[in-house]
Short mmCIF file of C-alpha atoms in Angstrom, two decimals:
data_model
loop_
_atom_site.label_atom_id
_atom_site.label_comp_id
_atom_site.label_asym_id
_atom_site.label_seq_id
_atom_site.Cartn_x
_atom_site.Cartn_y
_atom_site.Cartn_z
CA MET A 1 75.10 -229.17 104.09
CA THR A 2 73.94 -225.81 105.82
CA GLN A 3 71.90 -226.06 109.24
CA ARG A 4 68.03 -226.24 109.29
CA PRO A 5 66.64 -223.07 111.70
CA SER A 6 66.06 -224.11 115.70
CA PRO A 7 62.26 -222.96 116.98
CA ALA A 8 62.24 -220.68 119.27
CA GLY A 9 63.84 -220.77 122.45
CA ALA A 10 65.09 -219.78 126.15
CA PRO A 11 68.25 -217.35 125.85
CA GLY A 12 71.57 -218.34 125.67
CA HIS A 13 70.82 -222.23 125.15
CA PRO A 14 70.90 -224.47 122.01
CA ASP A 15 67.12 -223.66 120.62
CA ARG A 16 66.67 -220.58 120.82
CA GLN A 17 65.71 -218.74 117.16
CA ASP A 18 67.79 -215.69 116.39
CA PRO A 19 67.79 -213.15 112.89
CA PRO A 20 68.85 -213.86 109.68
CA ALA A 21 72.55 -214.08 108.94
CA PRO A 22 73.96 -210.73 109.04
CA PRO A 23 73.81 -208.76 105.30
CA GLY A 24 77.14 -208.82 103.49
CA LEU A 25 78.81 -212.30 104.89
CA PRO A 26 81.56 -212.64 101.65
CA PRO A 27 80.32 -215.70 100.22
CA ARG A 28 83.37 -217.63 101.24
CA VAL A 29 83.05 -217.16 104.67
CA ALA A 30 80.08 -218.23 104.44
CA GLN A 31 80.95 -221.04 102.94
CA ALA A 32 83.52 -222.00 103.91
CA TYR A 33 81.67 -221.57 108.01
CA GLY A 34 78.19 -222.51 106.60
CA ALA A 35 78.54 -225.14 103.76
CA SER A 36 82.25 -226.63 104.14
CA ASP A 37 82.22 -226.15 108.08
CA LEU A 38 86.14 -225.82 108.39
CA SER A 39 85.74 -227.88 111.82
CA THR A 40 85.07 -231.26 109.75
CA VAL A 41 88.58 -230.89 107.37
CA PRO A 42 90.93 -233.47 108.37
CA VAL A 43 93.98 -230.74 109.10
CA PHE A 44 92.36 -228.82 112.40
CA ALA A 45 91.61 -232.05 114.39
CA GLY A 46 89.01 -231.46 117.11
CA GLY A 47 87.38 -228.44 115.74
CA PHE A 48 89.50 -225.21 116.93
CA ILE A 49 89.82 -223.76 113.30
CA ASN A 50 93.27 -222.69 114.85
CA PHE A 51 96.67 -223.35 112.99
CA GLY A 52 97.80 -223.65 116.51
CA TYR A 53 101.09 -222.79 118.80
CA TRP A 54 103.65 -225.35 119.13
CA ALA A 55 105.96 -224.53 121.36
CA ARG A 56 104.73 -226.00 124.02
CA LEU A 57 104.34 -229.47 122.63
CA PRO A 58 107.11 -231.57 125.34
CA GLY A 59 109.04 -234.26 122.85
CA THR A 60 108.10 -233.70 119.91
CA ALA A 61 111.09 -233.33 117.77
CA ASP A 62 112.09 -236.41 117.43
CA ARG A 63 108.43 -237.72 116.57
CA PRO A 64 106.15 -237.91 113.65
CA LEU A 65 103.10 -235.65 115.28
CA THR A 66 99.79 -237.10 115.73
CA GLU A 67 95.91 -236.09 115.94
CA ALA A 68 96.81 -235.53 119.62
CA ASP A 69 99.65 -232.83 119.59
CA ARG A 70 97.41 -231.36 116.71
CA ILE A 71 94.66 -230.58 119.31
CA ARG A 72 97.20 -229.65 121.73
CA SER A 73 98.19 -226.68 119.58
CA GLU A 74 95.46 -225.16 118.99
CA GLN A 75 94.15 -225.45 122.70
CA ASP A 76 97.95 -224.02 123.76
CA LEU A 77 97.15 -220.98 120.68
CA TYR A 78 93.95 -219.98 123.45
CA ARG A 79 96.36 -220.91 126.61
CA LEU A 80 98.60 -217.98 125.25
CA VAL A 81 96.02 -215.57 124.25
CA LEU A 82 94.07 -216.50 127.52
CA GLY A 83 97.26 -216.29 130.00
CA THR A 84 97.90 -212.63 129.07
CA PHE A 85 94.76 -211.64 131.33
CA ASP A 86 95.40 -210.66 134.78
CA ARG A 87 93.39 -213.00 137.77
CA PRO A 88 90.30 -214.02 135.42
CA ALA A 89 89.39 -215.84 137.44
CA GLY A 90 84.98 -214.92 138.64
CA ARG A 91 84.82 -211.82 135.84
CA THR A 92 83.68 -211.93 131.62
CA ALA A 93 84.86 -212.92 128.91
CA LEU A 94 83.94 -211.86 125.20
CA GLU A 95 85.35 -213.85 122.70
CA VAL A 96 85.10 -212.73 118.34
CA GLY A 97 84.94 -215.49 115.86
CA CYS A 98 84.44 -217.99 118.72
CA GLY A 99 83.60 -220.96 116.22
CA ARG A 100 81.76 -223.86 117.65
CA GLY A 101 83.19 -222.46 121.08
CA LEU A 102 85.75 -224.67 122.24
CA GLY A 103 88.11 -221.73 123.31
CA CYS A 104 84.72 -220.58 125.45
CA ALA A 105 83.82 -224.10 127.01
CA LEU A 106 88.54 -224.27 127.15
CA ALA A 107 88.70 -220.76 128.62
CA LEU A 108 85.89 -221.31 131.34
CA ARG A 109 87.48 -224.74 132.40
CA GLU A 110 90.75 -223.63 132.67
CA PHE A 111 90.37 -219.49 133.51
CA GLY A 112 87.49 -219.85 135.55
CA PHE A 113 85.74 -216.85 134.70
CA GLY A 114 82.84 -216.15 136.00
CA SER A 115 81.15 -216.01 132.35
CA VAL A 116 81.99 -216.10 128.86
CA THR A 117 79.87 -215.32 126.18
CA GLY A 118 80.47 -216.63 122.16
CA LEU A 119 80.14 -214.06 119.87
CA ASP A 120 79.38 -215.48 116.01
CA ALA A 121 78.48 -214.37 112.64
CA HIS A 122 77.86 -217.03 111.32
CA PRO A 123 74.35 -219.17 112.05
CA ASP A 124 75.40 -222.77 111.49
CA GLN A 125 78.67 -221.85 113.73
CA ILE A 126 76.49 -220.44 116.89
CA ALA A 127 73.67 -223.40 116.01
CA ARG A 128 77.33 -225.69 116.71
CA ALA A 129 78.20 -223.77 119.17
CA ARG A 130 75.32 -224.52 120.90
CA ARG A 131 75.52 -227.77 120.17
CA ALA A 132 78.80 -229.02 121.13
CA ASN A 133 77.92 -226.87 124.64
CA ALA A 134 74.48 -228.49 125.20
CA VAL A 135 75.80 -229.77 129.09
CA LEU A 136 77.82 -226.73 130.24
CA LEU A 137 74.35 -223.86 128.79
CA GLY A 138 71.55 -226.04 130.33
CA PRO A 139 67.54 -226.96 129.90
CA PRO A 140 66.33 -224.01 128.59
CA THR A 141 63.25 -224.72 130.21
CA GLY A 142 65.23 -225.14 133.76
CA GLU A 143 64.46 -228.20 134.23
CA PRO A 144 67.48 -230.00 136.23
CA ALA A 145 69.74 -231.77 134.31
CA PRO A 146 70.13 -234.94 134.04
CA GLY A 147 72.06 -237.37 136.32
CA ASP A 148 75.05 -234.99 138.29
CA ARG A 149 74.95 -232.31 134.98
CA THR A 150 74.68 -229.35 136.62
CA PRO A 151 73.12 -226.87 134.43
CA SER A 152 76.22 -223.29 133.77
CA PRO A 153 74.82 -220.07 133.27
CA ARG A 154 78.60 -218.86 132.87
CA LEU A 155 78.44 -219.80 128.57
CA ASP A 156 76.00 -217.98 126.62
CA PHE A 157 76.27 -218.31 122.65
CA VAL A 158 75.32 -214.65 120.56
CA ARG A 159 75.01 -214.01 117.16
CA GLY A 160 76.35 -211.05 115.52
CA THR A 161 79.56 -209.21 113.83
CA ALA A 162 82.85 -207.90 114.83
CA ASP A 163 81.16 -204.64 114.08
CA ARG A 164 77.92 -204.32 115.62
CA VAL A 165 78.00 -206.15 119.11
CA PRO A 166 74.63 -207.05 120.77
CA LEU A 167 75.80 -206.83 123.69
CA PRO A 168 75.50 -204.14 125.67
CA ASP A 169 78.03 -201.05 126.90
CA ALA A 170 80.89 -201.56 129.61
CA GLY A 171 79.93 -204.44 130.73
CA THR A 172 83.38 -207.10 129.61
CA ASP A 173 86.40 -207.38 132.06
CA PHE A 174 88.37 -209.12 129.52
CA LEU A 175 87.36 -209.27 125.27
CA TYR A 176 89.62 -212.45 123.22
CA SER A 177 89.14 -212.90 119.71
CA VAL A 178 91.87 -215.91 117.93
CA GLU A 179 91.99 -216.52 114.65
CA ALA A 180 89.03 -214.39 113.48
CA ALA A 181 90.77 -211.54 112.87
CA GLN A 182 91.42 -212.35 109.67
CA HIS A 183 88.15 -212.48 108.21
CA PHE A 184 87.05 -209.11 109.46
CA ARG A 185 86.91 -207.25 106.19
CA GLU A 186 88.05 -203.92 107.89
CA LEU A 187 89.50 -203.52 111.54
CA THR A 188 87.55 -200.22 112.24
CA GLY A 189 84.95 -201.25 113.44
CA PHE A 190 85.98 -203.92 115.84
CA ALA A 191 88.33 -201.22 117.06
CA ARG A 192 85.56 -199.28 118.34
CA GLU A 193 83.40 -202.22 119.23
CA ALA A 194 85.89 -203.41 121.97
CA ALA A 195 86.59 -200.29 123.52
CA ARG A 196 82.11 -198.98 124.35
CA LEU A 197 82.41 -202.72 125.66
CA LEU A 198 85.40 -203.36 127.20
CA ARG A 199 85.15 -202.58 131.18
CA PRO A 200 87.13 -199.42 132.58
CA ASP A 201 90.63 -200.89 132.45
CA GLY A 202 89.05 -204.14 130.86
CA ARG A 203 92.15 -206.24 128.43
CA LEU A 204 92.12 -207.34 125.22
CA ALA A 205 93.84 -209.30 123.17
CA LEU A 206 93.89 -210.95 120.27
CA THR A 207 95.95 -213.69 118.19
CA THR A 208 96.19 -214.05 114.26
CA PHE A 209 98.03 -213.20 111.52
CA PHE A 210 98.86 -210.31 109.82
CA ALA A 211 101.04 -209.23 106.64
CA ARG A 212 104.18 -207.56 107.54
CA ASP A 213 103.32 -204.46 105.74
CA ARG A 214 101.98 -203.01 102.97
CA ALA A 215 103.65 -203.76 99.88
CA ALA A 216 103.33 -208.39 101.34
CA ALA A 217 99.73 -207.39 101.83
CA ARG A 218 99.55 -207.01 98.21
CA ALA A 219 101.42 -209.33 97.82
CA LEU A 220 100.08 -212.03 99.53
CA PRO A 221 96.97 -213.26 97.58
CA GLU A 222 99.22 -214.05 94.21
CA LEU A 223 100.22 -216.63 96.31
CA LEU A 224 97.67 -217.51 99.08
CA PRO A 225 94.61 -218.64 97.27
CA THR A 226 92.60 -217.53 100.44
CA TYR A 227 93.48 -213.95 99.88
CA ALA A 228 92.51 -214.30 96.30
CA ASP A 229 89.13 -215.80 96.98
CA GLY A 230 88.37 -213.02 99.77
CA LEU A 231 88.31 -215.64 102.74
CA ASP A 232 90.80 -213.60 104.23
CA VAL A 233 92.02 -210.42 104.26
CA PRO A 234 95.74 -208.34 104.29
CA HIS A 235 95.28 -205.79 106.94
CA VAL A 236 99.30 -205.43 108.16
CA ILE A 237 100.23 -205.16 111.30
CA ASP A 238 100.99 -201.66 112.08
CA ASP A 239 97.92 -201.01 110.55
CA ALA A 240 95.71 -203.20 112.96
CA ALA A 241 97.51 -201.67 116.42
CA ALA A 242 96.78 -197.85 114.94
CA THR A 243 93.56 -199.22 115.11
CA LEU A 244 93.05 -200.03 117.94
CA THR A 245 95.28 -196.88 119.97
CA GLY A 246 92.95 -195.04 117.63
CA ALA A 247 90.01 -196.59 118.90
CA GLY A 248 90.52 -194.93 122.50
CA LEU A 249 92.37 -198.22 124.10
CA ARG A 250 95.87 -198.08 124.75
CA ASP A 251 99.42 -199.62 125.64
CA VAL A 252 98.59 -201.30 122.50
CA ARG A 253 101.67 -203.57 122.15
CA VAL A 254 102.09 -206.46 119.45
CA THR A 255 104.41 -209.81 119.76
CA ALA A 256 104.96 -212.23 116.87
CA ILE A 257 104.87 -215.92 117.73
CA GLY A 258 105.32 -216.82 114.38
CA ASP A 259 108.35 -219.20 115.27
CA GLY A 260 105.82 -221.35 117.34
CA VAL A 261 103.67 -221.25 114.56
CA TRP A 262 104.46 -221.74 111.47
CA ALA A 263 107.02 -224.37 111.27
CA GLY A 264 104.99 -227.15 113.26
CA TYR A 265 101.67 -225.79 111.85
CA ASP A 266 103.74 -227.42 108.56
CA ARG A 267 105.37 -230.24 109.51
CA TYR A 268 102.11 -231.33 110.68
CA MET A 269 100.50 -230.98 107.17
CA SER A 270 103.88 -232.59 105.93
CA GLN A 271 102.90 -235.92 107.51
CA GLN A 272 99.31 -235.94 105.73
CA PRO A 273 98.99 -237.65 102.62
CA GLN A 274 95.82 -235.78 101.27
CA PHE A 275 98.35 -232.44 101.95
CA ARG A 276 101.98 -233.27 101.73
CA ASP A 277 101.93 -230.88 98.15
CA ALA A 278 98.83 -228.72 98.89
CA TRP A 279 98.94 -225.03 99.01
CA PRO A 280 98.34 -224.50 102.10
CA ARG A 281 102.11 -225.21 103.43
CA ARG A 282 102.52 -221.98 101.13
CA PHE A 283 101.42 -220.47 104.67
CA LEU A 284 105.11 -221.03 105.74
CA THR A 285 106.33 -219.79 102.52
CA ALA A 286 104.96 -216.23 103.20
CA TYR A 287 106.04 -216.99 106.82
CA THR A 288 109.92 -217.44 105.44
CA SER A 289 109.86 -214.54 102.28
CA GLY A 290 108.94 -211.84 105.24
CA LEU A 291 105.54 -211.19 104.05
CA LEU A 292 103.54 -212.76 106.74
CA ASP A 293 103.69 -213.34 110.07
CA TYR A 294 101.88 -214.56 113.33
CA TYR A 295 101.15 -212.04 116.16
CA VAL A 296 99.31 -211.37 119.08
CA ILE A 297 98.68 -207.85 120.44
CA THR A 298 97.11 -206.53 123.06
CA ALA A 299 95.53 -203.70 124.87
CA THR A 300 93.85 -201.95 127.79
CA ALA A 301 90.15 -200.09 127.46
CA ALA A 302 90.62 -196.19 128.60
CA THR A 303 90.71 -195.56 132.61
CA ALA A 304 86.94 -195.26 133.85
CA THR A 305 88.37 -191.01 133.99
CA ALA A 306 89.62 -190.89 130.32
CA ALA A 307 85.52 -193.04 129.27
CA ALA A 308 83.70 -190.27 131.13
CA ASP A 309 85.73 -187.91 129.14
CA ARG A 310 84.53 -189.37 126.33
CA GLY A 311 80.94 -189.50 126.65
CA ARG A 312 80.59 -186.10 127.20
#
């Protein structure tokens, strides 16, 4: 069931009202993150909605994987991405495709950012993020929080798309996105916005699954329903990196991390009776057959001089 609109309220708090959902949100994406609410599907235990990074889990080789392992894998994917940022303490960050905002809270809690803004295109996800993080957001009217829960101005959630972010130029030190870019209809707008939003020498880190080449991109819809029905877009990894470079970002680096993602995810799926024979296990097939992989892409914004020259 979709969420009802909230009454108007103060910016950055659970009762703030946003404009209508942006036009053009693909129907399958709208359903998955609205009425279907992927965060409630058991395979996404914990609500982070990602495949997880399993390589850091200790002592799992000789025992069944647990729900706690699954949640840890999802958190570890965030830790892997956020760990690419140098000296984040006290600085600003933006997550594009924040979902329920659990990764934003982890970023604040474990990496010490001065502030984190979560951006999502779906109004239901923004509403869920505000509810899930109500303590961090604090009371909407500024009165003291009950007990010893001190409200924090360090977290905010805003509605927007990856190619149209309602935030000012050069206002963030770090921009990251965890398993969201596969939903972007195209990457050019996202790359342009990343270059606009980052301060000079700011850093970008993105992780998700990409097609390995154009032939793979054509083949993936035959294997995986999420590509066939429009939930995911088979972006090609080399094209994604080139798009970031074309937008003015520099030092673009691509690291394949599939060895730490696909086998652990598939092993967990194989232990869940309701998913043992389900189509999501074909992601491992796509990986082992060379059609896709999971990647971390990092990049650096233009220097202050280059940004000034571009603005002339």
